[in-house]
Amino acid sequence: MNLNPRHLALLEAVRSRGSVSVEQLAQMSGVTLQTVRRDVQRLADEGLLARFHGGVRVPSSTIENLGYQQREGLHATAKNQIAQSIAKAVPNDCSLILNIGTTTEAVARALLQHKGLRVITNNLNVAAILSANPNAEVIVVGGVVRGRDRGIVGEAAVDFIRQFKVDIAVIGISGIESDGTLRDYDYREVKVSQTIISHAREVWLAADASKFNRPAMVEVARLDSIDRLFTDLQPPEPFPALLEEAQVRWDVCAS
């Protein structure tokens, strides 16, 4: 499902309040109850909202992400736009790290025509995709393979990445909170991501608009740890000021 601006505004209204009635959503959106009910049902079907009698609420806690197959299908157009923009910015003949996530997998597909790349990844899906590029060398991080998404985590992965210093790290994230923190769910994955950030000359964050104001339990870093943000829509308040304060360049990627 690709979210339109009305869907994103609806999600933000629910996330900022925790729960809200359908009537309130209709008033805030300026659309009919029937339209809101259709939107709510679609978002609930995707696991982004939970329905209760007369209203909706945030569906889950901060401790568990959506399933991989569910995430893979969400915001596909936005992820592809972001991936294409990143690929245009990545030069040939450079070294990269790509971490776990469906957005970084889209980036890998967008890099299939690049030449002279040396790519380190803790994502077996990324490795499989980029292995089809005969002009790229792919280095797979050692460690524990997480079966649900083929991500590689754990202390062995951290130790492996510490051997390198790459030109660019392209990372995904589960959520960016309004205090400027980048957050994720699995502390083992977070430790690997933190090591990736500290072993790259530049850090590029690939995050579609649904990641803004999305809570998750574990802090990965703060906005001032990244150099560049690629997203599909103008960041909502208060993020423009936070990005400017952190001296992060941001690119709004459109088709």
PDB file of C-alpha atoms in Angstrom:
ATOM      1  CA  MET A   1       0.000   0.000   0.000  1.00  0.00           C
ATOM      2  CA  ASN A   2       1.328   3.446  -0.944  1.00  0.00           C
ATOM      3  CA  LEU A   3       0.102   6.123   1.418  1.00  0.00           C
ATOM      4  CA  ASN A   4      -1.228   9.400   0.057  1.00  0.00           C
ATOM      5  CA  PRO A   5      -0.967  12.681   2.033  1.00  0.00           C
ATOM      6  CA  ARG A   6      -4.420  12.139   3.581  1.00  0.00           C
ATOM      7  CA  HIS A   7      -3.396   8.719   4.885  1.00  0.00           C
ATOM      8  CA  LEU A   8      -0.180  10.156   6.316  1.00  0.00           C
ATOM      9  CA  ALA A   9      -2.073  12.985   8.028  1.00  0.00           C
ATOM     10  CA  LEU A  10      -4.542  10.482   9.466  1.00  0.00           C
ATOM     11  CA  LEU A  11      -1.733   8.309  10.825  1.00  0.00           C
ATOM     12  CA  GLU A  12      -0.014  11.330  12.339  1.00  0.00           C
ATOM     13  CA  ALA A  13      -3.260  12.411  14.033  1.00  0.00           C
ATOM     14  CA  VAL A  14      -3.657   8.983  15.624  1.00  0.00           C
ATOM     15  CA  ARG A  15      -0.009   8.703  16.642  1.00  0.00           C
ATOM     16  CA  SER A  16      -0.002  12.133  18.260  1.00  0.00           C
ATOM     17  CA  ARG A  17      -3.120  11.319  20.319  1.00  0.00           C
ATOM     18  CA  GLY A  18      -2.791   7.586  20.882  1.00  0.00           C
ATOM     19  CA  SER A  19      -6.448   7.059  19.959  1.00  0.00           C
ATOM     20  CA  VAL A  20      -9.123   9.119  18.221  1.00  0.00           C
ATOM     21  CA  SER A  21     -12.720   8.700  17.101  1.00  0.00           C
ATOM     22  CA  VAL A  22     -13.719   8.314  13.471  1.00  0.00           C
ATOM     23  CA  GLU A  23     -15.850  11.461  13.747  1.00  0.00           C
ATOM     24  CA  GLN A  24     -12.844  13.477  14.936  1.00  0.00           C
ATOM     25  CA  LEU A  25     -10.758  12.168  12.073  1.00  0.00           C
ATOM     26  CA  ALA A  26     -13.433  13.201   9.583  1.00  0.00           C
ATOM     27  CA  GLN A  27     -13.540  16.713  11.052  1.00  0.00           C
ATOM     28  CA  MET A  28      -9.753  17.056  11.024  1.00  0.00           C
ATOM     29  CA  SER A  29      -9.453  15.707   7.480  1.00  0.00           C
ATOM     30  CA  GLY A  30     -12.367  17.654   6.049  1.00  0.00           C
ATOM     31  CA  VAL A  31     -13.784  14.542   4.382  1.00  0.00           C
ATOM     32  CA  THR A  32     -16.883  12.396   4.889  1.00  0.00           C
ATOM     33  CA  LEU A  33     -17.264   9.681   7.490  1.00  0.00           C
ATOM     34  CA  GLN A  34     -17.487   7.139   4.701  1.00  0.00           C
ATOM     35  CA  THR A  35     -14.101   8.228   3.308  1.00  0.00           C
ATOM     36  CA  VAL A  36     -12.474   8.102   6.736  1.00  0.00           C
ATOM     37  CA  ARG A  37     -13.933   4.659   7.411  1.00  0.00           C
ATOM     38  CA  ARG A  38     -12.498   3.382   4.109  1.00  0.00           C
ATOM     39  CA  ASP A  39      -9.111   4.916   4.915  1.00  0.00           C
ATOM     40  CA  VAL A  40      -9.150   3.480   8.430  1.00  0.00           C
ATOM     41  CA  GLN A  41     -10.048   0.033   7.159  1.00  0.00           C
ATOM     42  CA  ARG A  42      -7.225   0.068   4.613  1.00  0.00           C
ATOM     43  CA  LEU A  43      -4.710   1.197   7.224  1.00  0.00           C
ATOM     44  CA  ALA A  44      -5.982  -1.377   9.708  1.00  0.00           C
ATOM     45  CA  ASP A  45      -5.695  -4.111   7.063  1.00  0.00           C
ATOM     46  CA  GLU A  46      -2.028  -3.132   6.654  1.00  0.00           C
ATOM     47  CA  GLY A  47      -1.451  -3.259  10.406  1.00  0.00           C
ATOM     48  CA  LEU A  48      -0.803   0.487  10.677  1.00  0.00           C
ATOM     49  CA  LEU A  49      -3.875   1.166  12.842  1.00  0.00           C
ATOM     50  CA  ALA A  50      -6.004  -0.877  15.232  1.00  0.00           C
ATOM     51  CA  ARG A  51      -9.776  -0.374  15.238  1.00  0.00           C
ATOM     52  CA  PHE A  52     -12.084  -0.292  18.228  1.00  0.00           C
ATOM     53  CA  HIS A  53     -15.768   0.602  18.450  1.00  0.00           C
ATOM     54  CA  GLY A  54     -16.102   4.145  17.136  1.00  0.00           C
ATOM     55  CA  GLY A  55     -12.420   4.868  16.681  1.00  0.00           C
ATOM     56  CA  VAL A  56      -8.832   3.829  16.057  1.00  0.00           C
ATOM     57  CA  ARG A  57      -5.610   3.671  18.030  1.00  0.00           C
ATOM     58  CA  VAL A  58      -1.911   3.043  17.560  1.00  0.00           C
ATOM     59  CA  PRO A  59      -1.716  -0.687  16.813  1.00  0.00           C
ATOM     60  CA  SER A  60       1.397  -1.865  18.573  1.00  0.00           C
ATOM     61  CA  SER A  61       3.906  -1.149  21.260  1.00  0.00           C
ATOM     62  CA  THR A  62       7.396   0.164  20.724  1.00  0.00           C
ATOM     63  CA  ILE A  63       8.973  -3.274  21.078  1.00  0.00           C
ATOM     64  CA  GLU A  64       8.185  -5.108  17.835  1.00  0.00           C
ATOM     65  CA  ASN A  65       8.323  -4.121  14.179  1.00  0.00           C
ATOM     66  CA  LEU A  66       5.871  -5.143  11.474  1.00  0.00           C
ATOM     67  CA  GLY A  67       6.568  -8.462   9.761  1.00  0.00           C
ATOM     68  CA  TYR A  68       9.056  -8.492   6.886  1.00  0.00           C
ATOM     69  CA  GLN A  69       6.558  -9.349   4.151  1.00  0.00           C
ATOM     70  CA  GLN A  70       4.210  -6.655   5.407  1.00  0.00           C
ATOM     71  CA  ARG A  71       7.015  -4.058   5.413  1.00  0.00           C
ATOM     72  CA  GLU A  72       8.211  -5.175   1.989  1.00  0.00           C
ATOM     73  CA  GLY A  73       4.897  -4.217   0.402  1.00  0.00           C
ATOM     74  CA  LEU A  74       4.417  -0.932   2.283  1.00  0.00           C
ATOM     75  CA  HIS A  75       5.344   2.376   0.619  1.00  0.00           C
ATOM     76  CA  ALA A  76       6.916   0.562  -2.337  1.00  0.00           C
ATOM     77  CA  THR A  77       6.712   3.586  -4.639  1.00  0.00           C
ATOM     78  CA  ALA A  78       8.286   5.858  -2.030  1.00  0.00           C
ATOM     79  CA  LYS A  79      11.097   3.383  -1.377  1.00  0.00           C
ATOM     80  CA  ASN A  80      11.843   3.087  -5.075  1.00  0.00           C
ATOM     81  CA  GLN A  81      11.919   6.876  -5.477  1.00  0.00           C
ATOM     82  CA  ILE A  82      14.320   7.136  -2.549  1.00  0.00           C
ATOM     83  CA  ALA A  83      16.459   4.316  -3.920  1.00  0.00           C
ATOM     84  CA  GLN A  84      16.732   5.908  -7.359  1.00  0.00           C
ATOM     85  CA  SER A  85      17.783   9.237  -5.843  1.00  0.00           C
ATOM     86  CA  ILE A  86      20.421   7.557  -3.701  1.00  0.00           C
ATOM     87  CA  ALA A  87      21.742   5.601  -6.669  1.00  0.00           C
ATOM     88  CA  LYS A  88      22.144   8.832  -8.643  1.00  0.00           C
ATOM     89  CA  ALA A  89      24.149  10.308  -5.766  1.00  0.00           C
ATOM     90  CA  VAL A  90      26.415   7.264  -5.279  1.00  0.00           C
ATOM     91  CA  PRO A  91      29.508   7.542  -7.491  1.00  0.00           C
ATOM     92  CA  ASN A  92      31.135   4.619  -9.229  1.00  0.00           C
ATOM     93  CA  ASP A  93      34.304   3.245  -7.662  1.00  0.00           C
ATOM     94  CA  CYS A  94      33.399   3.741  -4.018  1.00  0.00           C
ATOM     95  CA  SER A  95      32.882   1.653  -0.883  1.00  0.00           C
ATOM     96  CA  LEU A  96      29.510   1.294   0.807  1.00  0.00           C
ATOM     97  CA  ILE A  97      27.784  -0.343   3.741  1.00  0.00           C
ATOM     98  CA  LEU A  98      24.074  -1.185   3.397  1.00  0.00           C
ATOM     99  CA  ASN A  99      22.264  -2.346   6.525  1.00  0.00           C
ATOM    100  CA  ILE A 100      19.067  -4.274   7.248  1.00  0.00           C
ATOM    101  CA  GLY A 101      15.768  -3.081   5.796  1.00  0.00           C
ATOM    102  CA  THR A 102      13.458  -3.170   2.823  1.00  0.00           C
ATOM    103  CA  THR A 103      14.497   0.354   1.786  1.00  0.00           C
ATOM    104  CA  THR A 104      18.175  -0.583   1.613  1.00  0.00           C
ATOM    105  CA  GLU A 105      17.135  -3.582  -0.477  1.00  0.00           C
ATOM    106  CA  ALA A 106      15.496  -1.159  -2.911  1.00  0.00           C
ATOM    107  CA  VAL A 107      18.758   0.803  -2.939  1.00  0.00           C
ATOM    108  CA  ALA A 108      20.660  -2.389  -3.794  1.00  0.00           C
ATOM    109  CA  ARG A 109      18.408  -2.960  -6.808  1.00  0.00           C
ATOM    110  CA  ALA A 110      18.994   0.632  -7.928  1.00  0.00           C
ATOM    111  CA  LEU A 111      22.775   0.075  -7.814  1.00  0.00           C
ATOM    112  CA  LEU A 112      22.827  -2.878 -10.208  1.00  0.00           C
ATOM    113  CA  GLN A 113      24.300  -0.780 -13.038  1.00  0.00           C
ATOM    114  CA  HIS A 114      27.040   0.841 -10.965  1.00  0.00           C
ATOM    115  CA  LYS A 115      30.695  -0.036 -11.544  1.00  0.00           C
ATOM    116  CA  GLY A 116      33.589  -0.480  -9.180  1.00  0.00           C
ATOM    117  CA  LEU A 117      31.537  -0.800  -6.007  1.00  0.00           C
ATOM    118  CA  ARG A 118      32.726  -2.590  -2.902  1.00  0.00           C
ATOM    119  CA  VAL A 119      29.670  -3.227  -0.746  1.00  0.00           C
ATOM    120  CA  ILE A 120      29.651  -4.546   2.822  1.00  0.00           C
ATOM    121  CA  THR A 121      26.276  -5.656   4.131  1.00  0.00           C
ATOM    122  CA  ASN A 122      24.658  -7.404   7.071  1.00  0.00           C
ATOM    123  CA  ASN A 123      21.585  -8.056   4.924  1.00  0.00           C
ATOM    124  CA  LEU A 124      21.560 -11.334   2.985  1.00  0.00           C
ATOM    125  CA  ASN A 125      18.805  -9.964   0.720  1.00  0.00           C
ATOM    126  CA  VAL A 126      21.060  -7.052  -0.261  1.00  0.00           C
ATOM    127  CA  ALA A 127      23.931  -9.475  -0.893  1.00  0.00           C
ATOM    128  CA  ALA A 128      21.745 -11.651  -3.124  1.00  0.00           C
ATOM    129  CA  ILE A 129      20.521  -8.646  -5.113  1.00  0.00           C
ATOM    130  CA  LEU A 130      23.952  -7.084  -5.662  1.00  0.00           C
ATOM    131  CA  SER A 131      25.606 -10.379  -6.497  1.00  0.00           C
ATOM    132  CA  ALA A 132      23.899  -9.970  -9.889  1.00  0.00           C
ATOM    133  CA  ASN A 133      26.114  -6.933 -10.561  1.00  0.00           C
ATOM    134  CA  PRO A 134      29.362  -8.276 -12.067  1.00  0.00           C
ATOM    135  CA  ASN A 135      31.046  -4.921 -11.422  1.00  0.00           C
ATOM    136  CA  ALA A 136      30.453  -4.937  -7.668  1.00  0.00           C
ATOM    137  CA  GLU A 137      32.282  -6.836  -4.963  1.00  0.00           C
ATOM    138  CA  VAL A 138      29.958  -7.874  -2.143  1.00  0.00           C
ATOM    139  CA  ILE A 139      31.268  -8.637   1.331  1.00  0.00           C
ATOM    140  CA  VAL A 140      28.828 -10.331   3.714  1.00  0.00           C
ATOM    141  CA  VAL A 141      29.151  -9.607   7.430  1.00  0.00           C
ATOM    142  CA  GLY A 142      29.532 -12.619   9.710  1.00  0.00           C
ATOM    143  CA  GLY A 143      27.180 -13.239  12.608  1.00  0.00           C
ATOM    144  CA  VAL A 144      23.774 -14.606  13.540  1.00  0.00           C
ATOM    145  CA  VAL A 145      21.216 -14.671  10.699  1.00  0.00           C
ATOM    146  CA  ARG A 146      17.782 -13.459  11.793  1.00  0.00           C
ATOM    147  CA  GLY A 147      15.415 -15.801  10.002  1.00  0.00           C
ATOM    148  CA  ARG A 148      12.478 -13.444   9.647  1.00  0.00           C
ATOM    149  CA  ASP A 149      14.293 -10.969   7.377  1.00  0.00           C
ATOM    150  CA  ARG A 150      17.764 -12.452   6.699  1.00  0.00           C
ATOM    151  CA  GLY A 151      19.493  -9.708   8.635  1.00  0.00           C
ATOM    152  CA  ILE A 152      22.810 -10.505  10.323  1.00  0.00           C
ATOM    153  CA  VAL A 153      23.181  -9.293  13.920  1.00  0.00           C
ATOM    154  CA  GLY A 154      25.202  -9.894  17.064  1.00  0.00           C
ATOM    155  CA  GLU A 155      28.699  -9.286  18.410  1.00  0.00           C
ATOM    156  CA  ALA A 156      30.405 -11.134  15.568  1.00  0.00           C
ATOM    157  CA  ALA A 157      28.794  -8.720  13.099  1.00  0.00           C
ATOM    158  CA  VAL A 158      29.975  -5.745  15.161  1.00  0.00           C
ATOM    159  CA  ASP A 159      33.547  -7.075  15.289  1.00  0.00           C
ATOM    160  CA  PHE A 160      33.544  -7.735  11.543  1.00  0.00           C
ATOM    161  CA  ILE A 161      32.424  -4.212  10.597  1.00  0.00           C
ATOM    162  CA  ARG A 162      35.054  -2.631  12.863  1.00  0.00           C
ATOM    163  CA  GLN A 163      37.710  -3.745  10.379  1.00  0.00           C
ATOM    164  CA  PHE A 164      36.500  -1.264   7.739  1.00  0.00           C
ATOM    165  CA  LYS A 165      36.068   2.441   7.034  1.00  0.00           C
ATOM    166  CA  VAL A 166      33.832   2.991   4.005  1.00  0.00           C
ATOM    167  CA  ASP A 167      33.022   6.052   1.930  1.00  0.00           C
ATOM    168  CA  ILE A 168      29.255   5.923   2.485  1.00  0.00           C
ATOM    169  CA  ALA A 169      26.922   4.042   4.806  1.00  0.00           C
ATOM    170  CA  VAL A 170      23.350   3.873   3.527  1.00  0.00           C
ATOM    171  CA  ILE A 171      21.105   2.956   6.432  1.00  0.00           C
ATOM    172  CA  GLY A 172      17.410   2.430   7.032  1.00  0.00           C
ATOM    173  CA  ILE A 173      15.639   3.025  10.318  1.00  0.00           C
ATOM    174  CA  SER A 174      12.342   2.053  11.937  1.00  0.00           C
ATOM    175  CA  GLY A 175      11.462   5.448  13.377  1.00  0.00           C
ATOM    176  CA  ILE A 176      12.570   9.063  13.764  1.00  0.00           C
ATOM    177  CA  GLU A 177      11.109  10.631  16.885  1.00  0.00           C
ATOM    178  CA  SER A 178      10.398  14.307  17.479  1.00  0.00           C
ATOM    179  CA  ASP A 179      13.314  14.594  19.907  1.00  0.00           C
ATOM    180  CA  GLY A 180      15.711  13.935  17.030  1.00  0.00           C
ATOM    181  CA  THR A 181      16.472  10.309  17.884  1.00  0.00           C
ATOM    182  CA  LEU A 182      16.709   7.521  15.320  1.00  0.00           C
ATOM    183  CA  ARG A 183      15.165   4.355  16.746  1.00  0.00           C
ATOM    184  CA  ASP A 184      14.796   0.651  16.100  1.00  0.00           C
ATOM    185  CA  TYR A 185      13.409  -2.455  17.794  1.00  0.00           C
ATOM    186  CA  ASP A 186      16.140  -5.086  18.145  1.00  0.00           C
ATOM    187  CA  TYR A 187      19.053  -4.023  20.394  1.00  0.00           C
ATOM    188  CA  ARG A 188      21.322  -6.504  18.579  1.00  0.00           C
ATOM    189  CA  GLU A 189      20.538  -4.818  15.257  1.00  0.00           C
ATOM    190  CA  VAL A 190      21.023  -1.402  16.862  1.00  0.00           C
ATOM    191  CA  LYS A 191      24.554  -2.277  18.004  1.00  0.00           C
ATOM    192  CA  VAL A 192      25.443  -3.244  14.437  1.00  0.00           C
ATOM    193  CA  SER A 193      23.881  -0.039  13.066  1.00  0.00           C
ATOM    194  CA  GLN A 194      25.814   2.066  15.559  1.00  0.00           C
ATOM    195  CA  THR A 195      29.045   0.414  14.441  1.00  0.00           C
ATOM    196  CA  ILE A 196      28.157   1.034  10.793  1.00  0.00           C
ATOM    197  CA  ILE A 197      27.599   4.729  11.522  1.00  0.00           C
ATOM    198  CA  SER A 198      30.942   5.072  13.273  1.00  0.00           C
ATOM    199  CA  HIS A 199      32.831   3.337  10.451  1.00  0.00           C
ATOM    200  CA  ALA A 200      31.646   5.459   7.522  1.00  0.00           C
ATOM    201  CA  ARG A 201      32.978   8.766   6.248  1.00  0.00           C
ATOM    202  CA  GLU A 202      29.421   9.802   5.331  1.00  0.00           C
ATOM    203  CA  VAL A 203      26.109   8.436   6.627  1.00  0.00           C
ATOM    204  CA  TRP A 204      23.028   8.615   4.418  1.00  0.00           C
ATOM    205  CA  LEU A 205      19.641   7.822   5.932  1.00  0.00           C
ATOM    206  CA  ALA A 206      16.936   6.381   3.662  1.00  0.00           C
ATOM    207  CA  ALA A 207      13.542   6.877   5.315  1.00  0.00           C
ATOM    208  CA  ASP A 208      10.091   7.288   3.795  1.00  0.00           C
ATOM    209  CA  ALA A 209       7.643   9.733   5.371  1.00  0.00           C
ATOM    210  CA  SER A 210       5.942   7.094   7.517  1.00  0.00           C
ATOM    211  CA  LYS A 211       9.097   6.872   9.669  1.00  0.00           C
ATOM    212  CA  PHE A 212       8.652  10.382  11.089  1.00  0.00           C
ATOM    213  CA  ASN A 213       7.120  10.327  14.592  1.00  0.00           C
ATOM    214  CA  ARG A 214       7.121   6.521  14.589  1.00  0.00           C
ATOM    215  CA  PRO A 215       8.179   5.225  18.027  1.00  0.00           C
ATOM    216  CA  ALA A 216      10.547   2.348  18.672  1.00  0.00           C
ATOM    217  CA  MET A 217      12.226   1.209  21.853  1.00  0.00           C
ATOM    218  CA  VAL A 218      15.981   1.412  21.215  1.00  0.00           C
ATOM    219  CA  GLU A 219      17.941   4.542  20.303  1.00  0.00           C
ATOM    220  CA  VAL A 220      20.356   4.048  17.416  1.00  0.00           C
ATOM    221  CA  ALA A 221      21.697   7.587  17.112  1.00  0.00           C
ATOM    222  CA  ARG A 222      20.618  11.197  16.818  1.00  0.00           C
ATOM    223  CA  LEU A 223      20.063  13.223  13.676  1.00  0.00           C
ATOM    224  CA  ASP A 224      23.456  14.882  14.033  1.00  0.00           C
ATOM    225  CA  SER A 225      25.023  11.457  13.410  1.00  0.00           C
ATOM    226  CA  ILE A 226      23.909  11.502   9.771  1.00  0.00           C
ATOM    227  CA  ASP A 227      25.017  13.681   6.889  1.00  0.00           C
ATOM    228  CA  ARG A 228      22.157  13.305   4.452  1.00  0.00           C
ATOM    229  CA  LEU A 229      18.496  12.248   4.549  1.00  0.00           C
ATOM    230  CA  PHE A 230      16.611  10.883   1.557  1.00  0.00           C
ATOM    231  CA  THR A 231      12.827  10.841   1.969  1.00  0.00           C
ATOM    232  CA  ASP A 232       9.758  10.996  -0.263  1.00  0.00           C
ATOM    233  CA  LEU A 233       7.836  13.926   1.250  1.00  0.00           C
ATOM    234  CA  GLN A 234       8.703  17.185   2.968  1.00  0.00           C
ATOM    235  CA  PRO A 235       9.486  16.310   6.616  1.00  0.00           C
ATOM    236  CA  PRO A 236       6.681  17.387   8.969  1.00  0.00           C
ATOM    237  CA  GLU A 237       7.176  19.722  11.921  1.00  0.00           C
ATOM    238  CA  PRO A 238       9.365  19.855  13.964  1.00  0.00           C
ATOM    239  CA  PHE A 239      11.815  17.984  11.739  1.00  0.00           C
ATOM    240  CA  PRO A 240      12.914  20.755   9.328  1.00  0.00           C
ATOM    241  CA  ALA A 241      14.288  22.765  12.249  1.00  0.00           C
ATOM    242  CA  LEU A 242      15.862  19.672  13.812  1.00  0.00           C
ATOM    243  CA  LEU A 243      17.529  18.735  10.530  1.00  0.00           C
ATOM    244  CA  GLU A 244      18.828  22.258  10.042  1.00  0.00           C
ATOM    245  CA  GLU A 245      20.176  22.365  13.584  1.00  0.00           C
ATOM    246  CA  ALA A 246      21.896  19.012  13.045  1.00  0.00           C
ATOM    247  CA  GLN A 247      23.300  20.283   9.706  1.00  0.00           C
ATOM    248  CA  VAL A 248      21.705  17.422   7.795  1.00  0.00           C
ATOM    249  CA  ARG A 249      21.090  17.928   4.091  1.00  0.00           C
ATOM    250  CA  TRP A 250      17.769  16.451   3.071  1.00  0.00           C
ATOM    251  CA  ASP A 251      16.536  15.393  -0.346  1.00  0.00           C
ATOM    252  CA  VAL A 252      12.835  15.024  -1.119  1.00  0.00           C
ATOM    253  CA  CYS A 253      12.775  12.297  -3.759  1.00  0.00           C
ATOM    254  CA  ALA A 254      10.021  12.445  -6.370  1.00  0.00           C
ATOM    255  CA  SER A 255       9.481  10.424  -9.514  1.00  0.00           C
TER     256      SER A 255
END
